[in-house]
Coordinates of C-alpha atoms in Angstrom, one line a residue:
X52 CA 1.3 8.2 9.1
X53 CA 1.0 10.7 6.6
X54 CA 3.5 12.9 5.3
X55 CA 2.3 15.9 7.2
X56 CA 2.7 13.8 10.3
X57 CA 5.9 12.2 9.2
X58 CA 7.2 16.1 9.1
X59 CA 6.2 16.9 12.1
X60 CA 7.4 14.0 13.9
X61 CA 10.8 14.6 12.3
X62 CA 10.8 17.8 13.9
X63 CA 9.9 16.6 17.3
X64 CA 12.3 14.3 17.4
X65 CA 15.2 16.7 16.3
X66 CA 14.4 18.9 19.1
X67 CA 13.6 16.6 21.8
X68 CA 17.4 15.2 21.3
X69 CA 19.1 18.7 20.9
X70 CA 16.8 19.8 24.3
X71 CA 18.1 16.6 25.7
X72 CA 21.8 17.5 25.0
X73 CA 21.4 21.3 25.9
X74 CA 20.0 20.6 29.8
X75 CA 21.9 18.0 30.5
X76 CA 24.9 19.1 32.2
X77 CA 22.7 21.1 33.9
X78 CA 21.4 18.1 36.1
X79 CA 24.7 16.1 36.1
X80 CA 26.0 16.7 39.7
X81 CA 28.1 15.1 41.8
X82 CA 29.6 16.2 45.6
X83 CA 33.1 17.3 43.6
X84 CA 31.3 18.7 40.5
X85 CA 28.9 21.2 41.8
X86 CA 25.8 22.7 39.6
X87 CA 27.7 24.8 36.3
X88 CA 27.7 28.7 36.7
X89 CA 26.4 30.9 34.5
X90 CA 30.0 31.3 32.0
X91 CA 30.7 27.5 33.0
X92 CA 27.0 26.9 30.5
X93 CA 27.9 29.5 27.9
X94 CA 31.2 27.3 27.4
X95 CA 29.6 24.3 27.1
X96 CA 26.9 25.7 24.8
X97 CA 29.9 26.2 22.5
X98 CA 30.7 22.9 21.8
X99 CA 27.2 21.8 21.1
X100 CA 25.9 24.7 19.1
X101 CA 29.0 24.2 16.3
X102 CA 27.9 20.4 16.2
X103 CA 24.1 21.7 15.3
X104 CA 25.8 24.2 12.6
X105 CA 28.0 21.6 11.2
X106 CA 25.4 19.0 11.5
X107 CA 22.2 21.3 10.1
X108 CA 24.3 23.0 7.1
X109 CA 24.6 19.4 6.0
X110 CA 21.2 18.0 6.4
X111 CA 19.7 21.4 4.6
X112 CA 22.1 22.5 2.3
X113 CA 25.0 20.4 1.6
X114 CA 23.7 16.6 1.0
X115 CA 21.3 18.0 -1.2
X116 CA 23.2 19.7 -3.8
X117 CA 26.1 17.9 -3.5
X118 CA 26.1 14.5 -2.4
X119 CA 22.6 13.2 -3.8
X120 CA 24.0 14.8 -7.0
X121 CA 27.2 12.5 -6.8
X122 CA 29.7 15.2 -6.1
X123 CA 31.5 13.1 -3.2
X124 CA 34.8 14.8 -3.9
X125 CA 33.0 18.7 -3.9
X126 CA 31.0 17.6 -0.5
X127 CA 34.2 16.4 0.9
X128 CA 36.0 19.7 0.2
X129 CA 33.3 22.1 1.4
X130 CA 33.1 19.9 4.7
X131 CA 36.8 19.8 5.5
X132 CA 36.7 23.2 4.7
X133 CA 34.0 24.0 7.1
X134 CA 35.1 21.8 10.2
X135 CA 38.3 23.7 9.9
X136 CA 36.9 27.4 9.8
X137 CA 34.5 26.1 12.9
X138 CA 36.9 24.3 14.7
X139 CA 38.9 27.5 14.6
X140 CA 35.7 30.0 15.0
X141 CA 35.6 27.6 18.7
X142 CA 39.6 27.9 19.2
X143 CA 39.5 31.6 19.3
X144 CA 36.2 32.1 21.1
X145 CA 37.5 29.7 24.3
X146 CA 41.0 31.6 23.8
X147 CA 40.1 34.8 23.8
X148 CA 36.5 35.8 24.3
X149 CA 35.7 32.9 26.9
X150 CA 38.4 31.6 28.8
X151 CA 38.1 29.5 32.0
X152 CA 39.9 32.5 33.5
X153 CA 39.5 36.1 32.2
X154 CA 42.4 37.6 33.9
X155 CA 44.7 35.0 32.9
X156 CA 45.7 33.4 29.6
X157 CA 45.3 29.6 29.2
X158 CA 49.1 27.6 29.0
X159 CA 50.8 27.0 26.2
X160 CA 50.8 23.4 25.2
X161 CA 53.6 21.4 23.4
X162 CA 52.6 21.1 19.8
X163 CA 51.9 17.3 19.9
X164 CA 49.1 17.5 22.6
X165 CA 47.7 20.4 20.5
X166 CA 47.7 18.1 17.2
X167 CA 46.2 15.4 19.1
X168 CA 43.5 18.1 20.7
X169 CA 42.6 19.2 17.3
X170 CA 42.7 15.5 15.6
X171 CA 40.0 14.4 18.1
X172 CA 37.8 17.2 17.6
X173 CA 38.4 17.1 14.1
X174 CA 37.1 13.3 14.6
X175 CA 34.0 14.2 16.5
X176 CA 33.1 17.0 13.9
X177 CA 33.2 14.2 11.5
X178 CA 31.5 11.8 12.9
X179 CA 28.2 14.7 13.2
X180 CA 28.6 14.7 9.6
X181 CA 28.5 11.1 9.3
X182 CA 24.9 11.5 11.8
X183 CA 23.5 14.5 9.2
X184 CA 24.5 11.5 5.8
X185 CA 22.9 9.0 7.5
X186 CA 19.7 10.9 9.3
X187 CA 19.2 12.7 5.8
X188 CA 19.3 9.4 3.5
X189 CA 17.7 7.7 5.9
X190 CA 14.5 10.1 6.1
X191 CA 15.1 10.3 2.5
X192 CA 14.3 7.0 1.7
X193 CA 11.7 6.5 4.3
X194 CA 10.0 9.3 2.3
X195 CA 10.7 7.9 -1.2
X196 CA 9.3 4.3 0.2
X197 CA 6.2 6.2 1.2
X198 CA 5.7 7.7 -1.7
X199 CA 6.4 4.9 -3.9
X200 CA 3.7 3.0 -1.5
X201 CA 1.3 5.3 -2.0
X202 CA 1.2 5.5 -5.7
X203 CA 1.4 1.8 -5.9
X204 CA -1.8 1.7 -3.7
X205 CA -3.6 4.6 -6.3
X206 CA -2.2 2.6 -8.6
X207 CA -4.0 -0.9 -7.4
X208 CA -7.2 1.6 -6.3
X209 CA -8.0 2.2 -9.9
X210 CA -7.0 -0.8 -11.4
X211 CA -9.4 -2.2 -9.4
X212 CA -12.0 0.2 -10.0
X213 CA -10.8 0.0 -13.7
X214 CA -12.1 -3.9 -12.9
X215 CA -14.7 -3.6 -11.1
X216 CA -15.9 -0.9 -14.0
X217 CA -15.6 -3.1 -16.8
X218 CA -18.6 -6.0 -14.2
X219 CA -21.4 -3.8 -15.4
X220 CA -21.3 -3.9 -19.2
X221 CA -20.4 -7.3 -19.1
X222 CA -23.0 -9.0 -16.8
X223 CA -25.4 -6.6 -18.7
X224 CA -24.9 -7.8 -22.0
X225 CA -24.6 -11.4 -21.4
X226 CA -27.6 -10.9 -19.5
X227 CA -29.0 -8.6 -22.6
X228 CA -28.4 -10.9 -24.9
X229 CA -30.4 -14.1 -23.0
X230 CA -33.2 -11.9 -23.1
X231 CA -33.0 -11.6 -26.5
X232 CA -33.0 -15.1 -26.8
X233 CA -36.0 -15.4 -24.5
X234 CA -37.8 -13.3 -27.1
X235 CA -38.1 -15.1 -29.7
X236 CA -39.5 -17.9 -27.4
X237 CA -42.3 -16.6 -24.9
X238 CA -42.6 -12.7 -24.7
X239 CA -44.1 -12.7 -21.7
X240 CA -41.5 -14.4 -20.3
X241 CA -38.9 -11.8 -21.6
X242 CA -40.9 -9.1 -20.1
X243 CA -40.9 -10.7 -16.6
X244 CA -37.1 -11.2 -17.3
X245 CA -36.3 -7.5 -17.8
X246 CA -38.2 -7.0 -14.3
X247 CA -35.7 -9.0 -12.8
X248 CA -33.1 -7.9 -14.7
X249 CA -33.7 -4.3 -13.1
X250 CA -33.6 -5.6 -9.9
X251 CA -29.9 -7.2 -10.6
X252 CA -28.7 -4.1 -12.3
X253 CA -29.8 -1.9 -9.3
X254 CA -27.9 -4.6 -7.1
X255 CA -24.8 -3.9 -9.4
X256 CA -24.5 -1.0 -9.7
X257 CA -24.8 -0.3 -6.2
X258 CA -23.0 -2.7 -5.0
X259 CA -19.7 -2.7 -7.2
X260 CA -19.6 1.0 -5.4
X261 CA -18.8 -0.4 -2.1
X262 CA -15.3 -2.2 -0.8
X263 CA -17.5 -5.1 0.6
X264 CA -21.2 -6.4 0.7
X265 CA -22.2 -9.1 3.1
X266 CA -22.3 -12.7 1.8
X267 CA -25.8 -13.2 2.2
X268 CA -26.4 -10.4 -0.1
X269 CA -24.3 -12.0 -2.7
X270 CA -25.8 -14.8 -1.9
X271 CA -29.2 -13.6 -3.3
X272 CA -28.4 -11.8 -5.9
X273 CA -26.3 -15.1 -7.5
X274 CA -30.0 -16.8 -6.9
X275 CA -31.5 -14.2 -8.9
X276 CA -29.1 -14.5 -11.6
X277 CA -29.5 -18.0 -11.6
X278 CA -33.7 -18.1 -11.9
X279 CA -33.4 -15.6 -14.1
X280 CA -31.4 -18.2 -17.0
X281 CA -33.7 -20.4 -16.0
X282 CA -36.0 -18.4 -17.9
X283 CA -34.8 -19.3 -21.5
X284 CA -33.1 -23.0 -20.4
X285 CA -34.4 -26.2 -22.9
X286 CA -36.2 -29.1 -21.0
X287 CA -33.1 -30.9 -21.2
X288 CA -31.1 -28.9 -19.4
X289 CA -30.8 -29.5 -15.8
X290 CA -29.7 -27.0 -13.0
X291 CA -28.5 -27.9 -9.9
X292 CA -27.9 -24.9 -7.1
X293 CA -26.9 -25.2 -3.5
X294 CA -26.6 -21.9 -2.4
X295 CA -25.1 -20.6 1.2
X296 CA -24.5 -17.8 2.8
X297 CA -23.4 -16.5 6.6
X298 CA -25.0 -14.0 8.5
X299 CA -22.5 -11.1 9.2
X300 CA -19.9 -12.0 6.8
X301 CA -18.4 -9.8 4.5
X302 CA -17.1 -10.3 0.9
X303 CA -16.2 -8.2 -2.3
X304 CA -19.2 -7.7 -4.2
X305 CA -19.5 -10.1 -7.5
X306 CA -16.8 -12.5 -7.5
X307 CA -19.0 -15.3 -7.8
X308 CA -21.0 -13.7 -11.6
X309 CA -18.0 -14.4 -13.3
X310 CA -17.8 -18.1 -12.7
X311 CA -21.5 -18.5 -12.7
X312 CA -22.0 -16.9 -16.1
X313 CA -18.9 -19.2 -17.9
X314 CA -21.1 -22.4 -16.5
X315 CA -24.5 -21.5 -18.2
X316 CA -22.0 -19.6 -21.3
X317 CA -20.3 -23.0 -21.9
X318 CA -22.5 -25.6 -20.0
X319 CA -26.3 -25.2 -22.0
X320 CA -26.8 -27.1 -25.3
X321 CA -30.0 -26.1 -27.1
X322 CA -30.2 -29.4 -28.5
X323 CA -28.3 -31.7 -26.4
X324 CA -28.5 -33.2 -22.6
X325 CA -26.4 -30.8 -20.6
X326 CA -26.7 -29.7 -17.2
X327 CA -24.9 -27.2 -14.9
X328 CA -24.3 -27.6 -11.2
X329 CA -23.5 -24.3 -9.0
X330 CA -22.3 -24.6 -5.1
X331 CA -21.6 -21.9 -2.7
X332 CA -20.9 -22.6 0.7
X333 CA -19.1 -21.1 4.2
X334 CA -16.8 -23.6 6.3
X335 CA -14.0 -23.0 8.0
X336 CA -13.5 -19.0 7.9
X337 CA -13.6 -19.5 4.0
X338 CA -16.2 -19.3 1.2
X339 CA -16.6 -21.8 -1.2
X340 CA -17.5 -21.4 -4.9
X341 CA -17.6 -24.5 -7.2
X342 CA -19.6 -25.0 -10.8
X343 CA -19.5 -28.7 -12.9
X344 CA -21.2 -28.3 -16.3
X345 CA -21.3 -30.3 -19.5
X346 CA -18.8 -28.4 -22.0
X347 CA -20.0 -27.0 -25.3
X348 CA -17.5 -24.4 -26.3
X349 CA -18.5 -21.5 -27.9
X350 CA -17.5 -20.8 -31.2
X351 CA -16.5 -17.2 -32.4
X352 CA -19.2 -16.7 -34.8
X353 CA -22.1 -17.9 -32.3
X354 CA -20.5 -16.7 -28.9
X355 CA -22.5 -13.7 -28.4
X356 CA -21.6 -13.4 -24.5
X357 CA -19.5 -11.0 -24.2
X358 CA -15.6 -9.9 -24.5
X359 CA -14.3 -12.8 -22.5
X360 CA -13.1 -11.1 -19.9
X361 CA -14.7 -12.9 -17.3
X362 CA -12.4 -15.4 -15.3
X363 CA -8.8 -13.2 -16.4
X364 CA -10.4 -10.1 -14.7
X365 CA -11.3 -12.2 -11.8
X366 CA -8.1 -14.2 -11.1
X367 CA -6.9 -10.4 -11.1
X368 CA -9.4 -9.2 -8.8
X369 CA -8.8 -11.9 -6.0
X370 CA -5.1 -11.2 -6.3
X371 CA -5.4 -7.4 -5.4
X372 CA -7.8 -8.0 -2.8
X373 CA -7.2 -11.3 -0.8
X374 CA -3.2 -12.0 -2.2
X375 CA -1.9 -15.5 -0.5
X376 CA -5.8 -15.9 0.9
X377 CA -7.9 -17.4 -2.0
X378 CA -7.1 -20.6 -5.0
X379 CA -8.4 -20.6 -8.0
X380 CA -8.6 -23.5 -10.4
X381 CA -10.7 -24.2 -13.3
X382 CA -10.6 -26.4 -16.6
X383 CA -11.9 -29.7 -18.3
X384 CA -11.6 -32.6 -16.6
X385 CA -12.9 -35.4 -18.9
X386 CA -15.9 -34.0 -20.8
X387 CA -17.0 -31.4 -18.2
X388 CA -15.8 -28.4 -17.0
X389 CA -15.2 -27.0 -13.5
X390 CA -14.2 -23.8 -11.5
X391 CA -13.2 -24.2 -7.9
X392 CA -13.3 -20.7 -5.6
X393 CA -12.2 -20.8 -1.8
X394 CA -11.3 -17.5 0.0
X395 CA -10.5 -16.9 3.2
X396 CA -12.2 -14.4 4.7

């Protein structure tokens, strides 16, 4: 619930127990206890009413400036102090102003049984003090929790977003740059390829907006991506896609570019065999992303791809949105390098 909620619930509760406390001797009957009179409830109300003062002066005043603030010995103090000066407030009221009988004086008691009387009362006083402490920390670190919940979840909101943010300039200047590359080839070729290229962009943009985007859509727009760097690939390089999606199925948007881009970044020669093989499939409640292609590593003069942020801000991005719900391997095995993707959706 919300803190607004959480407040007023808090006060619900408080009053639905004090209400309960208040009316109930006035339903507890029995044939040799009849219904309480009128001066029989003001009595009782005594009783109850010093509990709520001792109780609220505590939970409002008291635990706040002096116990949170590590003055045990002050809170102490002020609290034996109080009970006493209430305890005695109540003496003097049943004494005097409300006794069981008006027109006569209540009987003197021997001076053990009036200790005793006033240690147990003393107790119960107590023990309503011990109630406020532990109500008061209680809520207080049920609010604290909350609090610290909800700024870890802003927190994780705009990390992501920071994430998701940094997609765009990096699919569009990996894609930017193949262009480029395409230019110097076949210009007609490159124009067709900035066609496409708006399409992709539009998809996104648009689509890192929103918290999910169905799988077939993802589907797609990885095709796209894919016959678009098909556009500059040598003769010798062979591509291999098998591409699946599932109707009605939901997924982050553009957790498969990442991978897809490191296999044609790392897995095209422009003067060697190479080849780079891309599978997405559904089974099983999960999705299943996995890319083999021959390895030529970049160097840092001639990688002109991009930051490298690609598979770090991934692994990131699975563990904020499906933690305990997704692997993710990749590395050379031999002379060719693999990814391997499966969340569970």
């Amino acid at each position: 619930m919300t803190s607004s909620q959480s407040k007023y619930t808090g006060i619900l509760i408080h009053v639905l127990i004090w209400a309960v406390v208040l009316v109930m001797p006035l339903f507890v009957t029995s044939p040799d206890r009849p219904l309480m009179s009128g001066m029989e409830y003001v009595r009782f109300l005594v009783v109850p009413i010093s509990f709520m003062v001792i109780f609220y002066l505590n939970y409002f005043l008291l635990i706040d400036r002096l116990l949170t603030r590590h003055r045990l010995a002050m809170f102490i103090v002020v609290n034996v102090l109080m009970v006493a000066v209430v305890m005695a407030a109540v003496h003097l009221l049943f004494r005097y102003v409300l006794p069981p009988d008006l027109h006569r004086p209540p009987k003197e008691r021997p001076l053990m049984d009036t200790l005793m009387f006033f240690m147990r009362n003393a107790l119960m006083y107590f023990l309503v003090i011990g109630a406020s402490v532990a109500v008061r920390m209680t809520g207080g670190w049920y609010k604290a929790e909350a609090a610290r919940k909800e700024l870890e979840h802003r927190r994780s909101e705009a990390e992501l977003q920071n994430l998701k943010s940094q997609i765009n300039p990096h699919f569009l200047f990996n894609t930017l740059n193949n262009i480029y590359s395409l230019i110097q080839i076949d210009t007609t070729r490159a124009q067709t390829a900035l066609h496409d290229l708006s399409h992709l962009l539009r998809y996104v943009l648009y689509g890192s907006n929103r918290q999910s985007v169905p799988l077939d859509d993802e589907v797609h727009f990885i095709r796209e991506y894919i016959d678009l760097m098909r556009l500059r690939l040598p003769r010798h390089v062979n591509v291999n896609i098998s591409l699946t999606g599932h109707s009605g199925t939901m997924i982050a948007p553009l957790l498969f570019i990442a991978l897809v881009e490191n296999a044609f970044k790392h897995g095209v020669s422009n003067d060697k065999p190479s080849y780079v093989n891309i599978c997405i499939t559904f089974e099983d409640g999960a999705v299943i992303c996995e890319t083999h292609n021959s390895y030529f590593p970049k160097s840092g003069d001639t990688d002109r791809s991009g930051s490298g942020i690609g598979i770090s801000n991934l692994s990131r991005r699975l563990e904020m949105l499906y933690p305990g719900h997704y692997i993710l391997e990749y590395g050379l095995s031999g002379d060719e390098y693999r990814t391997y993707m499966r969340i569970k959706l």
